[in-house]
Amino acid sequence: MKRTILAALGLATSFAVPAVAEEDIKVGLLLPFSGVYASLGNEIETGFNLGLQQFGSEAGVTFEIAREDTEVKPPVALGKAKKLILQDQVDVMVGIVSSGVLGAVRDMVHGAGVPLIVANAGNDEATGASCSPFITRMSFSNGQINRPMGTWMAEQGVKKVFTLAPDYAAGRQMIDAFTETFTAAGGEIVGQEFTPFQKTQDFGPYLAQAKASGADAVYVFYAGGEAISFVKQYDSFGLKADLPLYGSGFLTSPLYVNAQGEAAEGVITALHYAPTIDSEANAAFVAAFTEETGRAPSEFAVQGYDAARALIEATKTGANDRASLATALRQVSFEGPRGQLSIDPATNNIIQPVYVYETVSGEGGLTQKVLAQLPAEADATNGCEMAPVSN
């Protein structure tokens, strides 16, 4: 079968390998390029294109990219996925930022037998009860990046925690994962609130509850604009000195931490990537990304970069159609900027280390001081019954 993938930004020639009878792979890039998550979509795309530039010569194929905007709207995304699959006849799709969008396209992807490399959406059920042999996640699961933090904080002597997160699936899954391991390690949750998602502008009442709770620390999940507002308000309430702030690393993402400014200093978070990870692979990635953009990469950029690397590793096995690409993606393993990465064949979720880091002031502004590298662990199957790939 001729493998095809459509090309964006005029980069196709730089992705090609000069060889006789070179094949084409058509990739459908399905990301939000407008709406609330447009910056995330652009960051993932930049990382993905950089990955193709860095490793594409190893593939022996030409990559072409068809680019579609999900607008962060599940019905729109489903229509765009249908176009990519049925009209453009892509061989593989890459992207998906929103868990709601992933849920909307899941059955279409599974039914059509088109491999999808998830480059962000973290909903646990995507590699749990709703798993598919055609869906491979190269980003994270919501539980995966919060479970290790519960154990680690308890080991640091934190005994009582107040938790906060937006009231939607990701917020609840992240807090539930932290709570499970923190309490198992002997910690106590002394208060828990879920704020209206994308509607909460004043966190004051919740911060007052946290202050009065008797907690040793606060653990939260917020991202994007909500993260910026929350961190600034937490600082303005003067809580950091007596009530340290912890959370998942999206709280102080390199993508927008500078917008938080001094308010972010001293916040300790856990995530699968920080641009200050000390390794040759990460140094090379940071240098290339910085040269391309003039700034350090975020976790979203590395997810796009590693999604491209996973695709290239799959093609190197000789995979030459949708089914064989899906099978090869499930067996991918390599050393990347995050560390050693592999795919758990029981769930198709990524296995990766998690890093605890503190946001500190550096010579060029805010940066990440890595405090600990926590072990890479596979997620529980969570209801996944992985069927073999079928044509």
mmCIF file of C-alpha atoms in Angstrom:
data_model
loop_
_atom_site.group_PDB
_atom_site.id
_atom_site.type_symbol
_atom_site.label_atom_id
_atom_site.label_comp_id
_atom_site.label_asym_id
_atom_site.label_seq_id
_atom_site.Cartn_x
_atom_site.Cartn_y
_atom_site.Cartn_z
ATOM 1 C CA MET A 1 0.000 0.000 0.000
ATOM 2 C CA LYS A 2 1.263 3.445 -0.762
ATOM 3 C CA ARG A 3 1.575 5.292 2.543
ATOM 4 C CA THR A 4 0.670 8.945 2.480
ATOM 5 C CA ILE A 5 0.746 11.987 4.917
ATOM 6 C CA LEU A 6 -0.067 15.692 3.755
ATOM 7 C CA ALA A 7 2.644 18.436 4.323
ATOM 8 C CA ALA A 8 2.445 21.744 6.197
ATOM 9 C CA LEU A 9 4.473 24.932 6.262
ATOM 10 C CA GLY A 10 6.501 24.043 3.189
ATOM 11 C CA LEU A 11 8.656 21.608 5.190
ATOM 12 C CA ALA A 12 7.965 18.456 3.197
ATOM 13 C CA THR A 13 11.210 18.564 1.250
ATOM 14 C CA SER A 14 13.255 18.803 4.463
ATOM 15 C CA PHE A 15 11.493 15.688 5.765
ATOM 16 C CA ALA A 16 12.215 13.588 2.702
ATOM 17 C CA VAL A 17 15.040 11.108 2.301
ATOM 18 C CA PRO A 18 16.660 11.082 -1.162
ATOM 19 C CA ALA A 19 16.038 7.470 -2.107
ATOM 20 C CA VAL A 20 14.668 5.449 -4.971
ATOM 21 C CA ALA A 21 11.012 4.359 -4.762
ATOM 22 C CA GLU A 22 10.460 6.370 -1.624
ATOM 23 C CA GLU A 23 6.997 6.025 -0.172
ATOM 24 C CA ASP A 24 4.739 8.751 1.190
ATOM 25 C CA ILE A 25 2.953 8.714 4.534
ATOM 26 C CA LYS A 26 -0.062 10.960 4.864
ATOM 27 C CA VAL A 27 -0.483 12.324 8.402
ATOM 28 C CA GLY A 28 -3.623 14.045 9.613
ATOM 29 C CA LEU A 29 -2.649 16.670 12.196
ATOM 30 C CA LEU A 30 -5.776 17.257 14.296
ATOM 31 C CA LEU A 31 -5.180 20.123 16.745
ATOM 32 C CA PRO A 32 -6.838 23.315 18.014
ATOM 33 C CA PHE A 33 -5.474 26.238 16.019
ATOM 34 C CA SER A 34 -8.218 28.574 17.243
ATOM 35 C CA GLY A 35 -10.098 28.888 20.502
ATOM 36 C CA VAL A 36 -8.965 28.577 24.116
ATOM 37 C CA TYR A 37 -6.274 25.964 23.437
ATOM 38 C CA ALA A 38 -4.812 27.462 20.257
ATOM 39 C CA SER A 39 -1.459 28.139 21.939
ATOM 40 C CA LEU A 40 -1.223 24.473 22.931
ATOM 41 C CA GLY A 41 -2.032 23.333 19.413
ATOM 42 C CA ASN A 42 0.601 25.618 17.929
ATOM 43 C CA GLU A 43 3.173 24.443 20.475
ATOM 44 C CA ILE A 44 2.495 20.766 19.711
ATOM 45 C CA GLU A 45 2.684 21.429 15.972
ATOM 46 C CA THR A 46 6.025 23.231 16.357
ATOM 47 C CA GLY A 47 7.406 20.302 18.330
ATOM 48 C CA PHE A 48 6.039 17.788 15.827
ATOM 49 C CA ASN A 49 7.571 19.565 12.831
ATOM 50 C CA LEU A 50 10.880 19.822 14.686
ATOM 51 C CA GLY A 51 10.785 16.093 15.382
ATOM 52 C CA LEU A 52 10.251 15.352 11.705
ATOM 53 C CA GLN A 53 13.170 17.626 10.835
ATOM 54 C CA GLN A 54 15.436 16.001 13.432
ATOM 55 C CA PHE A 55 14.626 12.333 12.788
ATOM 56 C CA GLY A 56 12.796 12.186 9.445
ATOM 57 C CA SER A 57 15.888 11.133 7.518
ATOM 58 C CA GLU A 58 15.844 7.845 9.447
ATOM 59 C CA ALA A 59 12.408 6.861 8.166
ATOM 60 C CA GLY A 60 13.054 6.181 4.483
ATOM 61 C CA VAL A 61 9.710 7.797 3.613
ATOM 62 C CA THR A 62 8.331 11.221 2.792
ATOM 63 C CA PHE A 63 5.915 12.786 5.251
ATOM 64 C CA GLU A 64 3.085 15.026 4.126
ATOM 65 C CA ILE A 65 0.712 16.639 6.597
ATOM 66 C CA ALA A 66 -2.999 17.482 6.349
ATOM 67 C CA ARG A 67 -3.755 20.067 8.999
ATOM 68 C CA GLU A 68 -7.219 20.461 10.543
ATOM 69 C CA ASP A 69 -8.474 22.738 13.338
ATOM 70 C CA THR A 70 -10.630 21.068 16.022
ATOM 71 C CA GLU A 71 -11.569 24.487 17.488
ATOM 72 C CA VAL A 72 -11.715 22.571 20.826
ATOM 73 C CA LYS A 73 -15.286 21.596 19.864
ATOM 74 C CA PRO A 74 -16.072 17.847 19.872
ATOM 75 C CA PRO A 75 -18.657 17.999 17.031
ATOM 76 C CA VAL A 76 -16.285 20.053 14.873
ATOM 77 C CA ALA A 77 -13.406 17.696 15.642
ATOM 78 C CA LEU A 78 -15.497 14.658 14.686
ATOM 79 C CA GLY A 79 -16.291 16.236 11.326
ATOM 80 C CA LYS A 80 -12.623 17.062 10.738
ATOM 81 C CA ALA A 81 -11.580 13.516 11.685
ATOM 82 C CA LYS A 82 -14.083 12.107 9.174
ATOM 83 C CA LYS A 83 -12.643 14.376 6.485
ATOM 84 C CA LEU A 84 -9.094 13.276 7.224
ATOM 85 C CA ILE A 85 -10.028 9.603 7.228
ATOM 86 C CA LEU A 86 -12.533 9.389 4.389
ATOM 87 C CA GLN A 87 -11.626 12.255 2.049
ATOM 88 C CA ASP A 88 -7.905 12.764 2.610
ATOM 89 C CA GLN A 89 -7.396 9.050 3.328
ATOM 90 C CA VAL A 90 -4.651 9.655 5.874
ATOM 91 C CA ASP A 91 -2.595 6.718 7.067
ATOM 92 C CA VAL A 92 -2.233 8.009 10.633
ATOM 93 C CA MET A 93 -3.500 10.909 12.737
ATOM 94 C CA VAL A 94 -1.611 12.904 15.363
ATOM 95 C CA GLY A 95 -2.850 15.436 17.886
ATOM 96 C CA ILE A 96 -5.925 15.928 20.111
ATOM 97 C CA VAL A 97 -5.546 18.407 22.981
ATOM 98 C CA SER A 98 -8.934 18.166 24.685
ATOM 99 C CA SER A 99 -10.128 14.990 26.414
ATOM 100 C CA GLY A 100 -13.653 15.833 25.242
ATOM 101 C CA VAL A 101 -12.445 15.876 21.646
ATOM 102 C CA LEU A 102 -10.664 12.556 22.113
ATOM 103 C CA GLY A 103 -13.860 11.035 23.470
ATOM 104 C CA ALA A 104 -15.783 12.356 20.459
ATOM 105 C CA VAL A 105 -13.452 10.888 17.824
ATOM 106 C CA ARG A 106 -12.632 7.619 19.606
ATOM 107 C CA ASP A 107 -15.289 5.432 17.965
ATOM 108 C CA MET A 108 -14.618 6.900 14.517
ATOM 109 C CA VAL A 109 -10.902 6.188 14.837
ATOM 110 C CA HIS A 110 -11.462 2.702 16.215
ATOM 111 C CA GLY A 111 -14.108 1.761 13.659
ATOM 112 C CA ALA A 112 -12.077 3.015 10.706
ATOM 113 C CA GLY A 113 -8.915 1.317 11.970
ATOM 114 C CA VAL A 114 -6.796 4.463 11.588
ATOM 115 C CA PRO A 115 -3.921 4.771 14.073
ATOM 116 C CA LEU A 116 -4.061 7.883 16.265
ATOM 117 C CA ILE A 117 -1.060 9.185 18.222
ATOM 118 C CA VAL A 118 -2.454 11.262 21.087
ATOM 119 C CA ALA A 119 -0.160 14.231 21.682
ATOM 120 C CA ASN A 120 -1.935 15.706 24.712
ATOM 121 C CA ALA A 121 -5.405 14.632 25.927
ATOM 122 C CA GLY A 122 -4.936 12.872 29.258
ATOM 123 C CA ASN A 123 -8.345 11.378 30.089
ATOM 124 C CA ASP A 124 -7.696 8.117 31.935
ATOM 125 C CA GLU A 125 -10.428 6.185 30.131
ATOM 126 C CA ALA A 126 -8.757 6.688 26.712
ATOM 127 C CA THR A 127 -6.172 4.107 27.742
ATOM 128 C CA GLY A 128 -8.561 2.469 30.200
ATOM 129 C CA ALA A 129 -12.124 1.322 29.593
ATOM 130 C CA SER A 130 -12.258 3.072 26.190
ATOM 131 C CA CYS A 131 -8.872 1.843 24.985
ATOM 132 C CA SER A 132 -8.318 0.874 21.373
ATOM 133 C CA PRO A 133 -5.464 -0.896 19.592
ATOM 134 C CA PHE A 134 -5.503 2.035 17.172
ATOM 135 C CA ILE A 135 -5.017 4.741 19.839
ATOM 136 C CA THR A 136 -1.518 5.197 21.281
ATOM 137 C CA ARG A 137 -0.834 7.965 23.783
ATOM 138 C CA MET A 138 2.539 9.752 23.708
ATOM 139 C CA SER A 139 1.613 12.449 26.245
ATOM 140 C CA PHE A 140 0.410 11.428 29.723
ATOM 141 C CA SER A 141 -2.630 10.176 31.592
ATOM 142 C CA ASN A 142 -4.235 12.357 34.241
ATOM 143 C CA GLY A 143 -3.569 9.832 36.974
ATOM 144 C CA GLN A 144 -0.013 9.101 35.895
ATOM 145 C CA ILE A 145 1.465 12.509 36.687
ATOM 146 C CA ASN A 146 -0.297 12.945 40.041
ATOM 147 C CA ARG A 147 0.003 9.558 41.738
ATOM 148 C CA PRO A 148 3.779 9.819 42.355
ATOM 149 C CA MET A 149 3.374 13.295 43.868
ATOM 150 C CA GLY A 150 1.101 12.026 46.657
ATOM 151 C CA THR A 151 3.742 9.592 47.853
ATOM 152 C CA TRP A 152 6.588 12.077 47.433
ATOM 153 C CA MET A 153 4.877 14.862 49.395
ATOM 154 C CA ALA A 154 4.094 12.498 52.266
ATOM 155 C CA GLU A 155 7.754 11.453 52.289
ATOM 156 C CA GLN A 156 8.733 15.141 52.598
ATOM 157 C CA GLY A 157 6.741 15.370 55.830
ATOM 158 C CA VAL A 158 3.583 17.011 54.491
ATOM 159 C CA LYS A 159 0.751 15.591 56.605
ATOM 160 C CA LYS A 160 -2.378 17.599 55.779
ATOM 161 C CA VAL A 161 -3.399 18.930 52.359
ATOM 162 C CA PHE A 162 -6.249 21.025 50.951
ATOM 163 C CA THR A 163 -6.963 20.295 47.260
ATOM 164 C CA LEU A 164 -8.442 22.462 44.501
ATOM 165 C CA ALA A 165 -9.154 21.864 40.811
ATOM 166 C CA PRO A 166 -11.667 22.866 38.135
ATOM 167 C CA ASP A 167 -14.869 20.851 38.132
ATOM 168 C CA TYR A 168 -14.522 18.678 35.033
ATOM 169 C CA ALA A 169 -13.174 15.219 34.276
ATOM 170 C CA ALA A 170 -9.467 16.092 34.151
ATOM 171 C CA GLY A 171 -9.620 18.075 37.389
ATOM 172 C CA ARG A 172 -11.320 15.259 39.254
ATOM 173 C CA GLN A 173 -9.084 12.529 37.813
ATOM 174 C CA MET A 174 -5.914 14.394 38.742
ATOM 175 C CA ILE A 175 -7.024 15.164 42.288
ATOM 176 C CA ASP A 176 -8.357 11.624 42.797
ATOM 177 C CA ALA A 177 -4.985 10.157 41.765
ATOM 178 C CA PHE A 178 -3.075 12.424 44.138
ATOM 179 C CA THR A 179 -5.503 11.766 46.978
ATOM 180 C CA GLU A 180 -5.253 7.991 46.554
ATOM 181 C CA THR A 181 -1.477 7.844 47.016
ATOM 182 C CA PHE A 182 -1.220 10.671 49.563
ATOM 183 C CA THR A 183 -3.714 9.069 51.918
ATOM 184 C CA ALA A 184 -2.195 5.615 51.336
ATOM 185 C CA ALA A 185 1.129 7.081 52.513
ATOM 186 C CA GLY A 186 -0.484 8.356 55.723
ATOM 187 C CA GLY A 187 -1.515 11.850 54.630
ATOM 188 C CA GLU A 188 -4.882 13.479 55.291
ATOM 189 C CA ILE A 189 -7.050 15.541 52.939
ATOM 190 C CA VAL A 190 -8.514 18.227 55.212
ATOM 191 C CA GLY A 191 -10.566 19.964 52.532
ATOM 192 C CA GLN A 192 -11.408 19.621 48.831
ATOM 193 C CA GLU A 193 -13.153 21.963 46.415
ATOM 194 C CA PHE A 194 -13.853 21.868 42.682
ATOM 195 C CA THR A 195 -14.296 25.297 41.087
ATOM 196 C CA PRO A 196 -16.595 25.961 38.087
ATOM 197 C CA PHE A 197 -14.475 25.234 35.001
ATOM 198 C CA GLN A 198 -13.517 28.319 32.959
ATOM 199 C CA LYS A 199 -16.021 30.383 34.983
ATOM 200 C CA THR A 200 -14.088 31.081 38.182
ATOM 201 C CA GLN A 201 -12.401 34.484 38.177
ATOM 202 C CA ASP A 202 -12.269 35.070 41.928
ATOM 203 C CA PHE A 203 -10.533 32.284 43.857
ATOM 204 C CA GLY A 204 -10.686 34.281 47.094
ATOM 205 C CA PRO A 205 -13.435 32.264 48.824
ATOM 206 C CA TYR A 206 -11.620 28.998 48.083
ATOM 207 C CA LEU A 207 -8.283 30.368 49.268
ATOM 208 C CA ALA A 208 -9.945 31.492 52.485
ATOM 209 C CA GLN A 209 -11.203 27.929 52.995
ATOM 210 C CA ALA A 210 -7.723 26.560 52.411
ATOM 211 C CA LYS A 211 -6.204 28.985 54.905
ATOM 212 C CA ALA A 212 -8.751 28.063 57.587
ATOM 213 C CA SER A 213 -8.502 24.303 56.975
ATOM 214 C CA GLY A 214 -5.425 23.602 59.077
ATOM 215 C CA ALA A 215 -3.595 22.216 56.043
ATOM 216 C CA ASP A 216 0.199 22.054 55.776
ATOM 217 C CA ALA A 217 0.002 22.682 52.018
ATOM 218 C CA VAL A 218 -2.349 23.114 49.068
ATOM 219 C CA TYR A 219 -2.293 20.784 46.055
ATOM 220 C CA VAL A 220 -4.033 21.881 42.850
ATOM 221 C CA PHE A 221 -4.532 21.264 39.172
ATOM 222 C CA TYR A 222 -5.100 24.299 36.977
ATOM 223 C CA ALA A 223 -3.894 24.996 33.447
ATOM 224 C CA GLY A 224 -3.760 27.861 30.955
ATOM 225 C CA GLY A 225 -5.533 31.077 31.896
ATOM 226 C CA GLU A 226 -6.939 29.567 35.078
ATOM 227 C CA ALA A 227 -3.420 28.618 36.203
ATOM 228 C CA ILE A 228 -2.165 32.166 35.630
ATOM 229 C CA SER A 229 -5.039 33.682 37.598
ATOM 230 C CA PHE A 230 -4.846 31.148 40.421
ATOM 231 C CA VAL A 231 -1.101 31.501 41.017
ATOM 232 C CA LYS A 232 -1.302 35.291 40.993
ATOM 233 C CA GLN A 233 -4.225 35.335 43.426
ATOM 234 C CA TYR A 234 -2.575 32.775 45.710
ATOM 235 C CA ASP A 235 0.445 35.037 45.950
ATOM 236 C CA SER A 236 -1.614 38.191 46.438
ATOM 237 C CA PHE A 237 -3.381 36.556 49.385
ATOM 238 C CA GLY A 238 0.018 36.109 51.038
ATOM 239 C CA LEU A 239 -0.439 32.364 51.492
ATOM 240 C CA LYS A 240 2.840 31.006 50.139
ATOM 241 C CA ALA A 241 4.944 31.739 53.230
ATOM 242 C CA ASP A 242 2.749 29.694 55.579
ATOM 243 C CA LEU A 243 0.876 27.421 53.160
ATOM 244 C CA PRO A 244 3.153 26.126 50.368
ATOM 245 C CA LEU A 245 1.586 25.557 46.945
ATOM 246 C CA TYR A 246 2.039 22.247 45.115
ATOM 247 C CA GLY A 247 0.361 20.821 42.040
ATOM 248 C CA SER A 248 0.604 19.111 38.692
ATOM 249 C CA GLY A 249 3.163 20.829 36.484
ATOM 250 C CA PHE A 250 0.564 22.384 34.208
ATOM 251 C CA LEU A 251 0.151 24.933 36.997
ATOM 252 C CA THR A 252 3.520 26.517 36.155
ATOM 253 C CA SER A 253 4.027 25.363 32.570
ATOM 254 C CA PRO A 254 7.019 26.961 30.790
ATOM 255 C CA LEU A 255 4.500 27.956 28.108
ATOM 256 C CA TYR A 256 2.961 30.626 30.359
ATOM 257 C CA VAL A 257 4.937 30.776 33.626
ATOM 258 C CA ASN A 258 6.403 34.150 32.680
ATOM 259 C CA ALA A 259 2.876 35.568 32.660
ATOM 260 C CA GLN A 260 2.659 34.557 36.329
ATOM 261 C CA GLY A 261 5.914 36.346 37.124
ATOM 262 C CA GLU A 262 7.241 36.412 40.677
ATOM 263 C CA ALA A 263 4.005 34.868 41.947
ATOM 264 C CA ALA A 264 5.172 31.500 40.560
ATOM 265 C CA GLU A 265 8.468 31.475 42.460
ATOM 266 C CA GLY A 266 8.631 28.712 45.042
ATOM 267 C CA VAL A 267 5.699 26.718 43.635
ATOM 268 C CA ILE A 268 6.559 22.991 43.499
ATOM 269 C CA THR A 269 4.931 20.818 40.856
ATOM 270 C CA ALA A 270 5.256 17.424 39.187
ATOM 271 C CA LEU A 271 5.181 16.704 35.476
ATOM 272 C CA HIS A 272 6.580 14.382 32.833
ATOM 273 C CA TYR A 273 8.819 17.116 31.417
ATOM 274 C CA ALA A 274 10.788 20.196 32.386
ATOM 275 C CA PRO A 275 13.195 21.967 29.998
ATOM 276 C CA THR A 276 15.952 21.761 32.643
ATOM 277 C CA ILE A 277 16.149 17.936 32.693
ATOM 278 C CA ASP A 278 19.874 17.121 32.634
ATOM 279 C CA SER A 279 20.433 14.768 29.711
ATOM 280 C CA GLU A 280 22.042 14.841 26.261
ATOM 281 C CA ALA A 281 18.733 14.151 24.531
ATOM 282 C CA ASN A 282 17.022 17.038 26.301
ATOM 283 C CA ALA A 283 19.928 19.427 25.759
ATOM 284 C CA ALA A 284 19.760 18.739 22.017
ATOM 285 C CA PHE A 285 15.978 19.241 21.960
ATOM 286 C CA VAL A 286 16.080 22.464 23.973
ATOM 287 C CA ALA A 287 18.846 23.874 21.772
ATOM 288 C CA ALA A 288 16.987 23.045 18.548
ATOM 289 C CA PHE A 289 13.644 24.352 19.838
ATOM 290 C CA THR A 290 15.205 27.541 21.195
ATOM 291 C CA GLU A 291 16.945 28.176 17.887
ATOM 292 C CA GLU A 292 13.619 27.690 16.090
ATOM 293 C CA THR A 293 11.446 29.807 18.408
ATOM 294 C CA GLY A 294 13.686 31.920 20.637
ATOM 295 C CA ARG A 295 12.301 30.383 23.830
ATOM 296 C CA ALA A 296 12.436 27.215 25.907
ATOM 297 C CA PRO A 297 10.093 24.329 25.060
ATOM 298 C CA SER A 298 7.117 23.312 27.170
ATOM 299 C CA GLU A 299 5.631 19.903 27.904
ATOM 300 C CA PHE A 300 3.296 20.456 24.930
ATOM 301 C CA ALA A 301 6.241 20.941 22.581
ATOM 302 C CA VAL A 302 7.971 17.769 23.742
ATOM 303 C CA GLN A 303 4.750 15.800 23.297
ATOM 304 C CA GLY A 304 4.602 16.861 19.649
ATOM 305 C CA TYR A 305 8.320 16.172 19.208
ATOM 306 C CA ASP A 306 8.063 12.680 20.687
ATOM 307 C CA ALA A 307 4.901 11.957 18.683
ATOM 308 C CA ALA A 308 6.936 12.582 15.524
ATOM 309 C CA ARG A 309 9.750 10.377 16.847
ATOM 310 C CA ALA A 310 7.280 7.577 17.651
ATOM 311 C CA LEU A 311 5.857 7.751 14.133
ATOM 312 C CA ILE A 312 9.336 7.588 12.632
ATOM 313 C CA GLU A 313 10.324 4.652 14.849
ATOM 314 C CA ALA A 314 7.183 2.835 13.699
ATOM 315 C CA THR A 315 7.983 3.387 10.010
ATOM 316 C CA LYS A 316 11.499 2.045 10.534
ATOM 317 C CA THR A 317 9.996 -1.389 11.243
ATOM 318 C CA GLY A 318 8.692 -1.522 7.687
ATOM 319 C CA ALA A 319 5.079 -0.840 8.627
ATOM 320 C CA ASN A 320 3.279 -0.037 5.368
ATOM 321 C CA ASP A 321 -0.440 0.319 6.117
ATOM 322 C CA ARG A 322 -2.789 1.480 8.860
ATOM 323 C CA ALA A 323 -2.853 -1.842 10.698
ATOM 324 C CA SER A 324 0.892 -2.373 10.646
ATOM 325 C CA LEU A 325 1.524 1.216 11.739
ATOM 326 C CA ALA A 326 -0.875 0.744 14.657
ATOM 327 C CA THR A 327 0.919 -2.461 15.643
ATOM 328 C CA ALA A 328 4.367 -0.854 15.369
ATOM 329 C CA LEU A 329 3.360 2.185 17.442
ATOM 330 C CA ARG A 330 2.423 -0.108 20.335
ATOM 331 C CA GLN A 331 6.004 -1.409 20.409
ATOM 332 C CA VAL A 332 7.806 1.936 20.297
ATOM 333 C CA SER A 333 10.609 2.548 22.808
ATOM 334 C CA PHE A 334 13.344 5.203 22.746
ATOM 335 C CA GLU A 335 15.368 7.660 24.832
ATOM 336 C CA GLY A 336 13.895 11.140 24.427
ATOM 337 C CA PRO A 337 14.089 14.529 26.143
ATOM 338 C CA ARG A 338 11.840 13.189 28.927
ATOM 339 C CA GLY A 339 14.023 10.118 29.485
ATOM 340 C CA GLN A 340 13.362 6.506 28.537
ATOM 341 C CA LEU A 341 9.923 6.152 26.945
ATOM 342 C CA SER A 342 7.966 3.053 26.027
ATOM 343 C CA ILE A 343 4.378 2.050 25.346
ATOM 344 C CA ASP A 344 2.537 -0.359 27.617
ATOM 345 C CA PRO A 345 0.928 -2.894 25.234
ATOM 346 C CA ALA A 346 -1.770 -3.641 27.828
ATOM 347 C CA THR A 347 -3.194 -0.097 27.546
ATOM 348 C CA ASN A 348 -1.298 1.719 24.747
ATOM 349 C CA ASN A 349 -0.403 4.401 27.314
ATOM 350 C CA ILE A 350 3.081 5.844 27.593
ATOM 351 C CA ILE A 351 5.425 4.770 30.391
ATOM 352 C CA GLN A 352 7.721 7.628 31.431
ATOM 353 C CA PRO A 353 9.460 9.190 34.436
ATOM 354 C CA VAL A 354 7.851 12.045 36.375
ATOM 355 C CA TYR A 355 9.863 15.039 37.594
ATOM 356 C CA VAL A 356 9.273 17.200 40.666
ATOM 357 C CA TYR A 357 10.468 20.756 40.097
ATOM 358 C CA GLU A 358 10.397 24.135 41.792
ATOM 359 C CA THR A 359 9.917 27.333 39.825
ATOM 360 C CA VAL A 360 12.837 29.624 40.623
ATOM 361 C CA SER A 361 14.344 32.858 39.323
ATOM 362 C CA GLY A 362 17.270 32.355 36.939
ATOM 363 C CA GLU A 363 19.539 34.532 34.811
ATOM 364 C CA GLY A 364 17.084 34.638 31.926
ATOM 365 C CA GLY A 365 13.914 34.802 34.016
ATOM 366 C CA LEU A 366 11.895 32.043 35.644
ATOM 367 C CA THR A 367 13.207 28.504 35.287
ATOM 368 C CA GLN A 368 12.681 25.019 36.685
ATOM 369 C CA LYS A 369 14.876 23.508 39.417
ATOM 370 C CA VAL A 370 14.454 19.728 39.267
ATOM 371 C CA LEU A 371 14.158 18.351 42.812
ATOM 372 C CA ALA A 372 13.520 14.678 42.085
ATOM 373 C CA GLN A 373 12.970 12.152 39.323
ATOM 374 C CA LEU A 374 10.199 9.748 40.276
ATOM 375 C CA PRO A 375 10.003 6.204 38.865
ATOM 376 C CA ALA A 376 8.268 5.428 35.599
ATOM 377 C CA GLU A 377 5.230 3.259 36.272
ATOM 378 C CA ALA A 378 2.610 1.735 33.989
ATOM 379 C CA ASP A 379 -1.000 2.695 34.632
ATOM 380 C CA ALA A 380 -3.386 0.001 35.825
ATOM 381 C CA THR A 381 -5.508 -1.365 32.983
ATOM 382 C CA ASN A 382 -8.557 0.453 34.417
ATOM 383 C CA GLY A 383 -11.001 -1.684 32.450
ATOM 384 C CA CYS A 384 -8.955 -1.858 29.250
ATOM 385 C CA GLU A 385 -9.318 -5.109 27.361
ATOM 386 C CA MET A 386 -6.907 -4.582 24.494
ATOM 387 C CA ALA A 387 -7.929 -6.399 21.338
ATOM 388 C CA PRO A 388 -5.369 -7.284 18.673
ATOM 389 C CA VAL A 389 -5.055 -4.955 15.678
ATOM 390 C CA SER A 390 -7.199 -6.137 12.801
ATOM 391 C CA ASN A 391 -7.259 -4.957 9.195
#
